Short mmCIF file of C-alpha atoms in Angstrom, two decimals:
data_model
loop_
_atom_site.label_atom_id
_atom_site.label_comp_id
_atom_site.label_asym_id
_atom_site.label_seq_id
_atom_site.Cartn_x
_atom_site.Cartn_y
_atom_site.Cartn_z
CA ARG A 1 -3.59 -15.93 -9.47
CA LYS A 2 -3.47 -12.77 -7.40
CA GLU A 3 -0.76 -12.50 -4.75
CA VAL A 4 -3.25 -11.47 -2.09
CA GLU A 5 -7.00 -12.04 -2.15
CA GLN A 6 -9.60 -10.47 0.07
CA ASP A 7 -13.36 -10.41 0.19
CA PRO A 8 -14.13 -6.85 -1.02
CA GLY A 9 -17.32 -6.62 1.05
CA PRO A 10 -18.85 -4.22 1.73
CA PHE A 11 -19.42 -5.08 5.34
CA ASN A 12 -22.11 -2.94 6.98
CA VAL A 13 -22.30 -3.56 10.71
CA PRO A 14 -23.97 -1.79 13.65
CA GLU A 15 -21.94 -0.06 16.32
CA GLY A 16 -20.71 -2.51 18.91
CA ALA A 17 -20.68 -5.48 16.55
CA THR A 18 -17.77 -7.83 16.01
CA VAL A 19 -16.58 -8.21 12.43
CA ALA A 20 -13.93 -10.43 10.87
CA PHE A 21 -11.99 -10.02 7.65
CA ASN A 22 -10.10 -12.78 5.89
CA CYS A 23 -7.27 -12.79 3.43
CA THR A 24 -5.27 -15.44 1.59
CA TYR A 25 -1.87 -15.14 -0.05
CA SER A 26 -0.47 -17.28 -2.82
CA ASN A 27 3.29 -17.25 -2.35
CA SER A 28 4.64 -19.37 0.50
CA ALA A 29 7.87 -17.33 0.42
CA SER A 30 6.01 -14.37 1.92
CA GLN A 31 7.57 -13.54 5.24
CA SER A 32 5.83 -10.55 6.80
CA PHE A 33 2.15 -9.79 7.04
CA PHE A 34 0.19 -6.67 7.84
CA TRP A 35 -3.16 -4.98 7.93
CA TYR A 36 -3.34 -1.43 6.65
CA ARG A 37 -6.27 0.91 6.94
CA GLN A 38 -7.26 3.33 4.20
CA ASP A 39 -9.81 6.07 4.69
CA CYS A 40 -11.71 7.42 1.69
CA ARG A 41 -9.40 9.33 -0.65
CA LYS A 42 -6.50 9.08 1.79
CA GLU A 43 -3.24 7.18 1.88
CA PRO A 44 -3.00 3.73 3.51
CA LYS A 45 -1.66 3.62 7.04
CA LEU A 46 -0.35 0.67 9.02
CA LEU A 47 -2.95 -0.74 11.39
CA MET A 48 -0.96 -3.66 12.73
CA SER A 49 1.58 -6.30 11.88
CA VAL A 50 0.49 -9.94 12.00
CA TYR A 51 2.58 -12.52 13.82
CA SER A 52 2.38 -16.30 13.73
CA SER A 53 1.38 -16.45 17.37
CA GLY A 54 -1.44 -14.00 16.80
CA ASN A 55 -1.46 -10.52 18.25
CA GLU A 56 -3.87 -8.06 19.71
CA ASP A 57 -3.99 -4.29 19.82
CA GLY A 58 -6.94 -3.06 21.81
CA ARG A 59 -10.10 -4.05 19.95
CA PHE A 60 -8.15 -5.49 17.03
CA THR A 61 -6.86 -9.06 16.82
CA ALA A 62 -4.81 -10.42 13.94
CA GLN A 63 -4.08 -14.07 13.19
CA LEU A 64 -1.77 -15.79 10.74
CA ASN A 65 -1.92 -19.40 9.56
CA ARG A 66 1.18 -20.06 7.48
CA ALA A 67 0.18 -23.62 6.62
CA SER A 68 -3.08 -22.41 5.07
CA GLN A 69 -1.58 -19.08 3.87
CA TYR A 70 -4.42 -17.29 5.58
CA ILE A 71 -4.57 -14.03 7.53
CA SER A 72 -7.46 -12.63 9.54
CA LEU A 73 -8.43 -9.45 11.32
CA LEU A 74 -11.08 -9.31 14.04
CA ILE A 75 -12.56 -6.02 15.18
CA ARG A 76 -14.55 -6.10 18.40
CA ASP A 77 -16.98 -3.46 19.66
CA SER A 78 -16.99 -1.62 16.31
CA LYS A 79 -16.93 2.17 16.40
CA LEU A 80 -18.15 4.60 13.79
CA SER A 81 -14.52 5.66 13.38
CA ASP A 82 -13.61 2.12 12.24
CA SER A 83 -15.38 2.77 8.92
CA ALA A 84 -12.65 2.44 6.30
CA THR A 85 -11.13 0.02 3.83
CA TYR A 86 -8.84 -2.61 5.33
CA LEU A 87 -5.95 -3.79 3.20
CA CYS A 88 -4.19 -7.10 3.67
CA VAL A 89 -0.49 -6.83 2.83
CA VAL A 90 2.32 -9.36 2.53
CA ASN A 91 6.02 -8.74 2.15
CA ARG A 92 8.88 -10.71 0.60
CA PRO A 93 12.11 -9.06 1.73
CA ARG A 94 14.27 -11.04 -0.70
CA THR A 95 12.45 -9.58 -3.71
CA GLY A 96 13.57 -6.01 -3.11
CA ASN A 97 11.41 -5.77 -0.03
CA GLN A 98 8.28 -5.67 -2.17
CA PHE A 99 4.90 -5.36 -0.57
CA TYR A 100 1.83 -6.97 -2.15
CA PHE A 101 -1.60 -5.53 -1.42
CA GLY A 102 -5.05 -7.06 -1.48
CA THR A 103 -7.81 -5.02 -3.07
CA GLY A 104 -9.22 -4.19 0.35
CA THR A 105 -12.36 -4.91 2.34
CA SER A 106 -14.77 -2.05 2.89
CA LEU A 107 -16.29 -1.61 6.34
CA THR A 108 -19.08 0.77 7.27
CA VAL A 109 -20.15 0.95 10.90
CA ILE A 110 -23.73 2.13 11.23
CA PRO A 111 -25.05 4.11 14.21
CA ASN B 1 8.09 16.27 10.44
CA ALA B 2 6.98 16.05 6.82
CA GLY B 3 7.44 12.28 6.24
CA VAL B 4 6.68 11.55 2.58
CA THR B 5 5.63 14.44 0.38
CA GLN B 6 4.26 14.13 -3.14
CA THR B 7 3.87 16.89 -5.68
CA PRO B 8 1.66 17.74 -7.42
CA LYS B 9 -1.46 16.57 -5.57
CA PHE B 10 -3.70 16.92 -8.64
CA ARG B 11 -3.02 17.15 -12.35
CA VAL B 12 -5.00 16.96 -15.55
CA LEU B 13 -3.13 16.05 -18.72
CA LYS B 14 -4.03 15.62 -22.34
CA THR B 15 -3.14 12.40 -24.13
CA GLY B 16 0.46 12.51 -25.26
CA GLN B 17 1.64 15.10 -22.74
CA SER B 18 4.47 14.36 -20.36
CA MET B 19 4.85 15.04 -16.68
CA THR B 20 6.88 14.14 -13.61
CA LEU B 21 5.64 13.29 -10.14
CA LEU B 22 8.05 14.08 -7.34
CA CYS B 23 8.30 12.14 -4.10
CA ALA B 24 10.46 13.39 -1.26
CA GLN B 25 11.07 11.70 2.10
CA ASP B 26 12.91 13.05 5.12
CA MET B 27 13.23 9.80 7.10
CA ASN B 28 16.50 8.63 5.52
CA HIS B 29 14.77 5.53 4.15
CA GLU B 30 16.69 3.38 1.71
CA TYR B 31 13.69 1.92 -0.09
CA MET B 32 11.17 3.94 -2.08
CA TYR B 33 8.21 2.83 -4.17
CA TRP B 34 5.66 4.13 -6.62
CA TYR B 35 2.21 2.54 -6.64
CA ARG B 36 -0.94 3.24 -8.56
CA GLN B 37 -4.39 2.57 -7.16
CA ASP B 38 -7.42 1.93 -9.33
CA PRO B 39 -10.94 0.88 -8.30
CA GLY B 40 -11.16 -2.87 -7.78
CA MET B 41 -7.45 -3.36 -8.48
CA GLY B 42 -5.81 -2.46 -5.21
CA LEU B 43 -2.37 -0.92 -5.08
CA ARG B 44 -0.03 -2.10 -7.81
CA LEU B 45 3.70 -1.51 -7.78
CA ILE B 46 5.03 0.48 -10.72
CA HIS B 47 8.73 0.86 -9.91
CA TYR B 48 10.82 0.78 -6.78
CA SER B 49 14.30 1.67 -5.60
CA VAL B 50 16.49 -0.01 -3.02
CA GLY B 51 18.92 2.88 -2.77
CA GLU B 52 20.30 6.01 -4.35
CA GLY B 53 21.07 5.47 -8.02
CA THR B 54 19.13 2.20 -8.29
CA THR B 55 15.69 1.46 -9.71
CA ALA B 56 13.76 -1.68 -10.57
CA LYS B 57 10.52 -2.59 -12.30
CA GLY B 58 7.47 -3.60 -10.37
CA GLU B 59 4.24 -5.19 -11.50
CA VAL B 60 3.04 -2.51 -13.96
CA PRO B 61 6.08 -0.53 -15.21
CA ASP B 62 5.08 0.05 -18.85
CA GLY B 63 4.64 3.70 -19.79
CA TYR B 64 6.56 4.97 -16.76
CA ASN B 65 10.16 5.83 -15.99
CA VAL B 66 11.79 6.61 -12.67
CA SER B 67 14.97 8.09 -11.28
CA ARG B 68 16.58 8.17 -7.85
CA LEU B 69 19.47 10.60 -8.14
CA LYS B 70 19.27 11.57 -4.49
CA LYS B 71 18.39 9.29 -1.60
CA GLN B 72 15.52 11.45 -0.46
CA ASN B 73 13.85 11.85 -3.86
CA PHE B 74 12.14 9.39 -6.20
CA LEU B 75 10.73 10.75 -9.45
CA LEU B 76 8.05 9.10 -11.57
CA GLY B 77 7.81 10.19 -15.20
CA LEU B 78 5.15 9.74 -17.82
CA GLU B 79 6.68 10.43 -21.23
CA SER B 80 3.47 10.22 -23.26
CA ALA B 81 0.39 10.08 -21.06
CA ALA B 82 -2.50 7.80 -21.98
CA PRO B 83 -6.05 7.68 -20.58
CA SER B 84 -5.22 4.28 -19.05
CA GLN B 85 -2.80 6.11 -16.77
CA THR B 86 -5.63 7.99 -15.08
CA SER B 87 -5.21 6.88 -11.50
CA VAL B 88 -4.19 7.82 -7.99
CA TYR B 89 -0.44 7.51 -7.54
CA PHE B 90 1.10 6.85 -4.13
CA CYS B 91 4.73 7.11 -3.22
CA ALA B 92 5.99 5.17 -0.21
CA SER B 93 9.24 4.59 1.61
CA SER B 94 10.54 2.04 4.09
CA TYR B 95 13.60 0.82 5.93
CA PRO B 96 15.44 -2.10 4.32
CA PHE B 97 15.44 -4.38 7.33
CA LEU B 98 13.84 -7.77 7.20
CA TYR B 99 10.61 -8.27 9.09
CA THR B 100 9.78 -4.61 9.34
CA GLY B 101 6.63 -3.71 7.56
CA GLU B 102 5.78 -0.15 7.85
CA LEU B 103 5.46 1.56 4.54
CA PHE B 104 5.12 5.30 4.93
CA PHE B 105 2.91 6.74 2.22
CA GLY B 106 2.55 10.18 0.74
CA GLU B 107 -0.92 11.68 0.44
CA GLY B 108 -1.29 10.64 -3.17
CA SER B 109 -1.35 12.37 -6.53
CA ARG B 110 -4.56 12.26 -8.54
CA LEU B 111 -3.85 12.22 -12.25
CA THR B 112 -6.47 12.48 -14.98
CA VAL B 113 -5.51 11.96 -18.61
CA LEU B 114 -8.06 13.20 -21.12
#
């Protein structure tokens, strides 16, 4: 079983739409959770960390459910510039601080 | 502020040739990583290092070797390249603290093995 599983999409949404991405992780020892963004042919960059209480950064809201081993990302009022691949990432510090990546969910925001 | 720098950015090899990818970071990070990214597979960890002079195997280490002689540099070597090693390679670095997540990535190195 993969460490991190995501729906690959693609998600094609109109500008202004709200879109949600989901992710599950298999190892309950995972301690830290993140969403990274990767533009075409570029390196991944941290979008936001995900906390148990849920957290928001502008139009982006991340949620974590440790009991279900489930992570989500909600994007409100989508912009053309949000078009990218979104990577779900988990971290287990006690295994050499290894990070485990999902395969990514592709988002295209359409004018 | 350079961050994480990878060289070369592009390379074409013939089967059986060898090469080394260099990763350099100027953020004084303890931890460094080499990943490969293939379509539909996501990023997979090849090798990583938790400090100068140390290395460890990741998820897909076969066919690769690494060295971390200096804290700021992490080298990835292919001794005898194979077409299956055609991929985009990313180097990353991070602080060792618990609960901090930011991996800083280089721009990637695109390798084609013919």
